[in-house]
Coordinates of C-alpha atoms and ligand atoms in Angstrom, one line a residue:
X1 CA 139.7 34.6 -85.3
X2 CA 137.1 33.3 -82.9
X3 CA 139.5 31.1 -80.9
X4 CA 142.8 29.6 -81.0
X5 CA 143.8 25.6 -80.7
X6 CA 146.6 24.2 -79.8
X7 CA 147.2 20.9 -78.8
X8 CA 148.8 18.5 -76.0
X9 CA 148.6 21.6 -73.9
X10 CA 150.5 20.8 -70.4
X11 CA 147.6 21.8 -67.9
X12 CA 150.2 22.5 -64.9
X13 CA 150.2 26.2 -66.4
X14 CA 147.0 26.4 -66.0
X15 CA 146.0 26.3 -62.3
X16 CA 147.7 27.1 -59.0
X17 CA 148.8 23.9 -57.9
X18 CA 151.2 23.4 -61.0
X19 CA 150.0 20.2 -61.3
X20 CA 148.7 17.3 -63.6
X21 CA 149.1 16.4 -67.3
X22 CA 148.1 17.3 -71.0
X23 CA 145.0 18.3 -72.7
X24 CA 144.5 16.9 -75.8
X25 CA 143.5 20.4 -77.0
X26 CA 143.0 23.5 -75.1
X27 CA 140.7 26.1 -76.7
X28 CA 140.2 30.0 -75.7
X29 CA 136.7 31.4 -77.3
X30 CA 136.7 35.3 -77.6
X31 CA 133.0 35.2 -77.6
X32 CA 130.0 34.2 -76.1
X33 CA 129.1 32.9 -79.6
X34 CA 132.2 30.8 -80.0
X35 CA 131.5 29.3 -76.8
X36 CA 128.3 28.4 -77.6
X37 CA 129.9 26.9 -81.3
X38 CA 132.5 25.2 -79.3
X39 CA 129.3 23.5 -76.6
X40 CA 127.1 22.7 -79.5
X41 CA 129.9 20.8 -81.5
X42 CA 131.8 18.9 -78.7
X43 CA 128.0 17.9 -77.6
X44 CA 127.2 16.6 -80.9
X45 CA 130.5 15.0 -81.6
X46 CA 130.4 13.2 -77.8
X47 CA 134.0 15.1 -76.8
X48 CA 134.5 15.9 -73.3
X49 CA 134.9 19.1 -72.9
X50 CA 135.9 20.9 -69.5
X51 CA 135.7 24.9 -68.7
X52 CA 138.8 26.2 -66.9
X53 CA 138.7 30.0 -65.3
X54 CA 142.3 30.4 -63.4
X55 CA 142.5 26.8 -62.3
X56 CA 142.2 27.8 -58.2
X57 CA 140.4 25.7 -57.1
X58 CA 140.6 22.5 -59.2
X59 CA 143.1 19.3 -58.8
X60 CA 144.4 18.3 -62.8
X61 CA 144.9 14.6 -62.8
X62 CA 148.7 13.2 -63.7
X63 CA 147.0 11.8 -67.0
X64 CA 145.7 15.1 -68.4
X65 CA 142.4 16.1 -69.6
X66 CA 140.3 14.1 -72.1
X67 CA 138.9 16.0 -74.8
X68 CA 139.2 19.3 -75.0
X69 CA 140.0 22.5 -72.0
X70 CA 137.6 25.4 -72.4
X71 CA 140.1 28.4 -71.1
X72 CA 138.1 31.0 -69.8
X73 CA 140.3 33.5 -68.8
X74 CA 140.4 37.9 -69.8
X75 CA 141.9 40.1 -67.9
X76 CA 140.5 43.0 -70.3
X77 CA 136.8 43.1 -70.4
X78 CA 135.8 45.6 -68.3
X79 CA 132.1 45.5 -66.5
X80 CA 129.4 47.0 -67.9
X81 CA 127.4 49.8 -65.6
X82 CA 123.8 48.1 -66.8
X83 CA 121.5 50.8 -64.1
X84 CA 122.8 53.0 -61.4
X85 CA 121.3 55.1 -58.6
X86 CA 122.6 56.5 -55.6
X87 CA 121.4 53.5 -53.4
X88 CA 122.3 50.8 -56.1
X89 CA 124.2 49.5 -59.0
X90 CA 124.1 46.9 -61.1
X91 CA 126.6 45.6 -63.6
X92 CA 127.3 43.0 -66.0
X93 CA 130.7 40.9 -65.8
X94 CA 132.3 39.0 -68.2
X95 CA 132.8 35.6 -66.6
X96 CA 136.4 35.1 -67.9
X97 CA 137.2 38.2 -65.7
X98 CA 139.5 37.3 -62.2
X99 CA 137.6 38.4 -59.1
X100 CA 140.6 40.7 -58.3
X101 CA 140.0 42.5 -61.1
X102 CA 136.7 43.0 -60.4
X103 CA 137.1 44.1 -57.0
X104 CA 139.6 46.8 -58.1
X105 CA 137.2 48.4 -60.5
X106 CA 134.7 48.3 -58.1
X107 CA 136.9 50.0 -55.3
X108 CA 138.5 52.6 -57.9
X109 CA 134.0 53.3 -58.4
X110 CA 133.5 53.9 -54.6
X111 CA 131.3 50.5 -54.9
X112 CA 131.1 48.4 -52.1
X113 CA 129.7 44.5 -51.3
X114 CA 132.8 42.8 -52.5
X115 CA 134.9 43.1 -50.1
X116 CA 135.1 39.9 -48.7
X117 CA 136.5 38.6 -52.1
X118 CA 139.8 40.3 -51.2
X119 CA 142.9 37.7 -52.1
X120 CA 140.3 35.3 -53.4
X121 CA 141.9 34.0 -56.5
X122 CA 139.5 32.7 -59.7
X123 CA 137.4 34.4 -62.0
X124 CA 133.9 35.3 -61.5
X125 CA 132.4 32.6 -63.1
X126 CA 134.4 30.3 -61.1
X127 CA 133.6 32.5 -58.3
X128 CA 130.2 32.4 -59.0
X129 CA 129.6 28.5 -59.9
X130 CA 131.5 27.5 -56.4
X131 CA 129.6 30.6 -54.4
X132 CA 133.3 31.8 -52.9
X133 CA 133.0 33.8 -50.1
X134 CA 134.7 34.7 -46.3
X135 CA 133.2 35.3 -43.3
X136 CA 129.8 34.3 -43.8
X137 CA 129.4 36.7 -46.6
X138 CA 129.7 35.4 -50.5
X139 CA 129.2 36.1 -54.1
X140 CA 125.9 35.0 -54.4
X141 CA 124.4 37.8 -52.1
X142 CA 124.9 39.9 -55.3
X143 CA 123.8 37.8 -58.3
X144 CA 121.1 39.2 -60.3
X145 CA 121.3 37.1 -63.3
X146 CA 123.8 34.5 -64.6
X147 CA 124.0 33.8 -68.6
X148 CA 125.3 30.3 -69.6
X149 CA 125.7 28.4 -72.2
X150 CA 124.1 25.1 -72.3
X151 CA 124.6 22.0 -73.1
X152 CA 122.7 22.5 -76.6
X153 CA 124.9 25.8 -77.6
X154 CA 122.1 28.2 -76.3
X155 CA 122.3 30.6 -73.8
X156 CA 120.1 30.6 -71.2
X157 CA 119.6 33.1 -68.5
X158 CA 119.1 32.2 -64.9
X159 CA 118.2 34.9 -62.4
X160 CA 119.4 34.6 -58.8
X161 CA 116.8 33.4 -56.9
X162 CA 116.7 30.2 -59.4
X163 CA 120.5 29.2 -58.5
X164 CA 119.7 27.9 -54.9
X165 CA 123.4 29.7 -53.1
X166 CA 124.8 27.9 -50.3
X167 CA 127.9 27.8 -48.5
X168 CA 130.4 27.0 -51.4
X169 CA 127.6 25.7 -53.6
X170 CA 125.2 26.6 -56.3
X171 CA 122.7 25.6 -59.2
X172 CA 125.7 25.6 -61.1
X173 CA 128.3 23.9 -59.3
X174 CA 127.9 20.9 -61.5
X175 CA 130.0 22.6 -64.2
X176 CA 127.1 21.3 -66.8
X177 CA 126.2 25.0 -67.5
X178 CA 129.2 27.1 -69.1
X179 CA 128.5 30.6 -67.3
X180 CA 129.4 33.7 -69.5
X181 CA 128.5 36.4 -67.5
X182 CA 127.0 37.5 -64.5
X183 CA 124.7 40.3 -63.1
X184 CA 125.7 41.6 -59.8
X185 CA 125.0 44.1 -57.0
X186 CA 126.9 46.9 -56.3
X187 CA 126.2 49.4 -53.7
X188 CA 127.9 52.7 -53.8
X189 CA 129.9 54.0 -50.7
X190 CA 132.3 56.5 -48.9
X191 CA 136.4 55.3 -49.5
X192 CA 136.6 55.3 -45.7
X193 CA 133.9 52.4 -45.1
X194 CA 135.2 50.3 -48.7
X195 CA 138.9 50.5 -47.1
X196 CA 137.9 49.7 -43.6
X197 CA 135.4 46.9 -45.1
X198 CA 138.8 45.6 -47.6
X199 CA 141.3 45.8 -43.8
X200 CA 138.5 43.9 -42.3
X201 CA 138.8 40.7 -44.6
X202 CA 142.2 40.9 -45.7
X203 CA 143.3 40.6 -42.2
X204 CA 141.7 37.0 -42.0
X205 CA 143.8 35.7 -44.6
X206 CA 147.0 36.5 -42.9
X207 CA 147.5 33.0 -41.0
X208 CA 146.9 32.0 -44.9
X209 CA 150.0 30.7 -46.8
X210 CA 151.1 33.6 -49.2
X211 CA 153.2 33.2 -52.4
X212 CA 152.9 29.1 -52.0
X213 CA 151.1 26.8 -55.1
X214 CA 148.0 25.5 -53.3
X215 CA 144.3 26.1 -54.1
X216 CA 143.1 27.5 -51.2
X217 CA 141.4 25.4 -48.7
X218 CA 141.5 21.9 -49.4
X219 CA 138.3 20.5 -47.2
X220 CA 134.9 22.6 -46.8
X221 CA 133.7 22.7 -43.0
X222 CA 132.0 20.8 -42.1
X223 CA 128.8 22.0 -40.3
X224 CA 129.6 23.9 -37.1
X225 CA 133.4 23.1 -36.9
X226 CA 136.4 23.9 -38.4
X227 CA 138.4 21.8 -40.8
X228 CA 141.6 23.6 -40.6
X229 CA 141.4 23.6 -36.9
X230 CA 140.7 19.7 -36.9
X231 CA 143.7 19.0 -39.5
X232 CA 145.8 20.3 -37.3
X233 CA 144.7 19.1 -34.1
X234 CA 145.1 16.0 -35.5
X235 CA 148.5 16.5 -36.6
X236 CA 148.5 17.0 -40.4
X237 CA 150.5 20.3 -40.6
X238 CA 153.9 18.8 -42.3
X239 CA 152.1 15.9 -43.2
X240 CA 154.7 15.2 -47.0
X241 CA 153.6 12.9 -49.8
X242 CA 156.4 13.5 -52.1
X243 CA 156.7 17.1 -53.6
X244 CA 153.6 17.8 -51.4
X245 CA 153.1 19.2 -47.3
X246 CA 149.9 20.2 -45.5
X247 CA 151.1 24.2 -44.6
X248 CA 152.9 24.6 -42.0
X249 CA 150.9 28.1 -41.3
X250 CA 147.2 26.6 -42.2
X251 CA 146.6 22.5 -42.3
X252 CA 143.7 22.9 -44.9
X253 CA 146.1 24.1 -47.6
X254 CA 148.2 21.8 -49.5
X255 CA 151.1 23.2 -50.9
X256 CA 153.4 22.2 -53.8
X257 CA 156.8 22.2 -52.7
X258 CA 157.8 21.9 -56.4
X259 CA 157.8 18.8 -57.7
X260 CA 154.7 17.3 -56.5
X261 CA 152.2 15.3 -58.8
X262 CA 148.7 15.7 -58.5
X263 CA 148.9 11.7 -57.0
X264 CA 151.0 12.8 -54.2
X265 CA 148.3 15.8 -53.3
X266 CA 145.6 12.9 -53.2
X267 CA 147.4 10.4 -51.1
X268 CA 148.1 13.6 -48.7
X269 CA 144.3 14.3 -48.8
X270 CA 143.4 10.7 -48.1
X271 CA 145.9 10.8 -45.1
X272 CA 144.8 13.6 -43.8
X273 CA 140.8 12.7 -43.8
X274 CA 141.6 9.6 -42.2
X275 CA 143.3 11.0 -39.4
X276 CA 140.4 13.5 -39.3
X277 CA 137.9 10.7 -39.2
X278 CA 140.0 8.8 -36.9
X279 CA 140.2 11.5 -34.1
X280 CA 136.7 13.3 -34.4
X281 CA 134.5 10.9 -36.3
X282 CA 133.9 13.3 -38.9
X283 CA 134.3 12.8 -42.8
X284 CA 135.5 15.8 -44.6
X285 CA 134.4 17.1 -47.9
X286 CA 136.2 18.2 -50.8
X287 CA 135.9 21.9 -51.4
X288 CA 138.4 21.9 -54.0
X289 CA 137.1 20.4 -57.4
X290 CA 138.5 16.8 -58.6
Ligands
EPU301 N1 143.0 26.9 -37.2 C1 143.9 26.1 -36.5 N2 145.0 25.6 -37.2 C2 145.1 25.7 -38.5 C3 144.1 26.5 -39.2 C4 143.1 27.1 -38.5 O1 143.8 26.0 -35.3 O2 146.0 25.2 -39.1 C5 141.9 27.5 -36.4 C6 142.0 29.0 -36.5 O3 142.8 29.5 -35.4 C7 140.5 29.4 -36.3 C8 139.8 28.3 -37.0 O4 140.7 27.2 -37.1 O5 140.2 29.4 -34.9 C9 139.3 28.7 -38.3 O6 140.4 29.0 -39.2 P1 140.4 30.3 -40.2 O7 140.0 31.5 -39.4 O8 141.7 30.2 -40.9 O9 139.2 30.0 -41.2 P2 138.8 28.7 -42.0 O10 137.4 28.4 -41.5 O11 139.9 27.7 -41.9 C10 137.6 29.9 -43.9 C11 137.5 29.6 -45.4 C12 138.6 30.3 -46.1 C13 138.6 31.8 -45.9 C14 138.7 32.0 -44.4 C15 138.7 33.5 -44.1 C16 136.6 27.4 -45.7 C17 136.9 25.9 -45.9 N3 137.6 28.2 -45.6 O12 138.8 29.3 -43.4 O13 138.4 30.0 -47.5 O14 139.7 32.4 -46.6 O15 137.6 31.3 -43.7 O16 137.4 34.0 -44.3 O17 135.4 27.8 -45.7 C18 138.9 28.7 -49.4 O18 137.7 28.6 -49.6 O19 139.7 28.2 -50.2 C19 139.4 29.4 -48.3 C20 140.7 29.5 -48.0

């Protein structure tokens, strides 16, 4: 009753691109216990084992998954209020929890500071882990404390200033430690100022493919420029690799047309860094996890 198993699980359901091959078992704990069951016995036994949240921001190679998929996905805990005052309050999120979901409870609250996660797809623990943020502001800015499980089966708790944010980066970007929750920041606000604040960053989204299988930005930017602007400057928008096109709207997303394989999104990102490199002498980094 702790989790469910079930094998030769086709990974394209589980992540945005609707791409890449099996895993030889796919696991979904229903506790921070079984999860820390689950870390201690693939650690023993030497089996991979590889978290998944809502697969946004992660490329699934065409020969599957090793080992076993650690789904960490609930759309039903709620956060837990853990102190509250007029100036400031602080929950507790499950890490399994989408950001969207997040964000609505906090709006439906009158509590402000994530704003700038509207239309970010992931959970909070993915969110978390990569730092995802918009506009100079990111997740990170409200971490109190993250709880993991590591690679032992314990849990250990980390508070925020140990975890080192950066732009799209953190303490736990490796993926080693298996976050379970997270301590953030709220602070409460008038309706007025939380739907001004959610106009404000949805409206940067809207030269963003919408309703299109990509995962987001495929290149960080690098420092001081802009990678979307230098795709398509150097002419990557429409750029096909089989069932795969840089977006005509945005040339840092990669969409799948329908067919594509996660080899035709790499051969597009190598074709598009090398014309990057070619025309401003700059290497692009990966944002997206391979
Ligand atoms: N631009 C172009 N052509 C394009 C795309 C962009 O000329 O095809 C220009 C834009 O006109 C703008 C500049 O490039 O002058 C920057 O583009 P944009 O405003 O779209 O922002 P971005 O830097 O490309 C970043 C984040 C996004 C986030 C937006 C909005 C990164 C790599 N990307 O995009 O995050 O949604 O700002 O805050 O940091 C993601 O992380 O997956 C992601 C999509």
């Amino acid at each position: 009753g702790l989790c469910s198993v079930r094998p030769k699980e086709p990974l394209r359901f589980w992540n945005t691109w609707c791409v890449g091959g099996c895993a030889e078992a796919v696991i979904s704990p229903r506790s921070e216990s079984a999860l820390g069951c689950i870390r201690k016995m693939t650690s023993e036994e030497g089996v991979h084992a590889f978290v998944l949240g809502e697969g946004s921001n992660v490329l699934i190679p065409d020969e599957g998954l090793e080992g076993l998929v650690v789904l960490l996905r609930d759309d039903t805990s709620p956060p837990i209020v853990e102190f509250s005052s007029d100036s400031r309050v602080e929950v507790q999120v499950s890490a399994a929890l989408p950001l969207r979901k997040l964000l609505n409870w906090a709006v439906r609250r009158g509590l402000s500071g994530l704003e700038f996660a509207v239309g970010i797809p992931g959970t909070v623990g993915g969110a978390v882990a990569g730092n995802a943020g918009a506009k100079g502001r990111s997740i990170g800015d409200l971490v109190t404390f993250v709880r993991t499980i590591e690679e032992d089966g314990n849990v250990r708790v980390w508070m925020g200033n140990e975890l080192s944010f950066s732009y799209r980066k953190s303490g736990l970007s490796s993926g080693r430690s298996w976050i379970t929750s997270v301590g953030l920041n709220l602070y409460p606000s008038s309706d007025g100022d939380i739907r001004q604040r959610l106009k404000h960053f949805a409206s940067f989204r809207k030269g963003q493919p919408k309703n299109a299988k990509t995962a987001g930005c495929v290149f960080k930017n690098p420092p001081g420029g802009s990678a979307g602007m230098m795709l398509d400057s150097a002419g990557c928008k429409g750029l096909r690799v089989g069932g795969a096109m840089v977006s005509l709207q945005h040339a840092n997303f990669i969409e799948n047309l329908g067919d594509a394989t996660a080899g035709n999104i790499i051969q597009l990102v190598d074709i598009c860094r090398d014309r990057v490199r070619d025309k401003f002498g700059v290497n692009l980094e990966l944002e997206v996890r391979v």
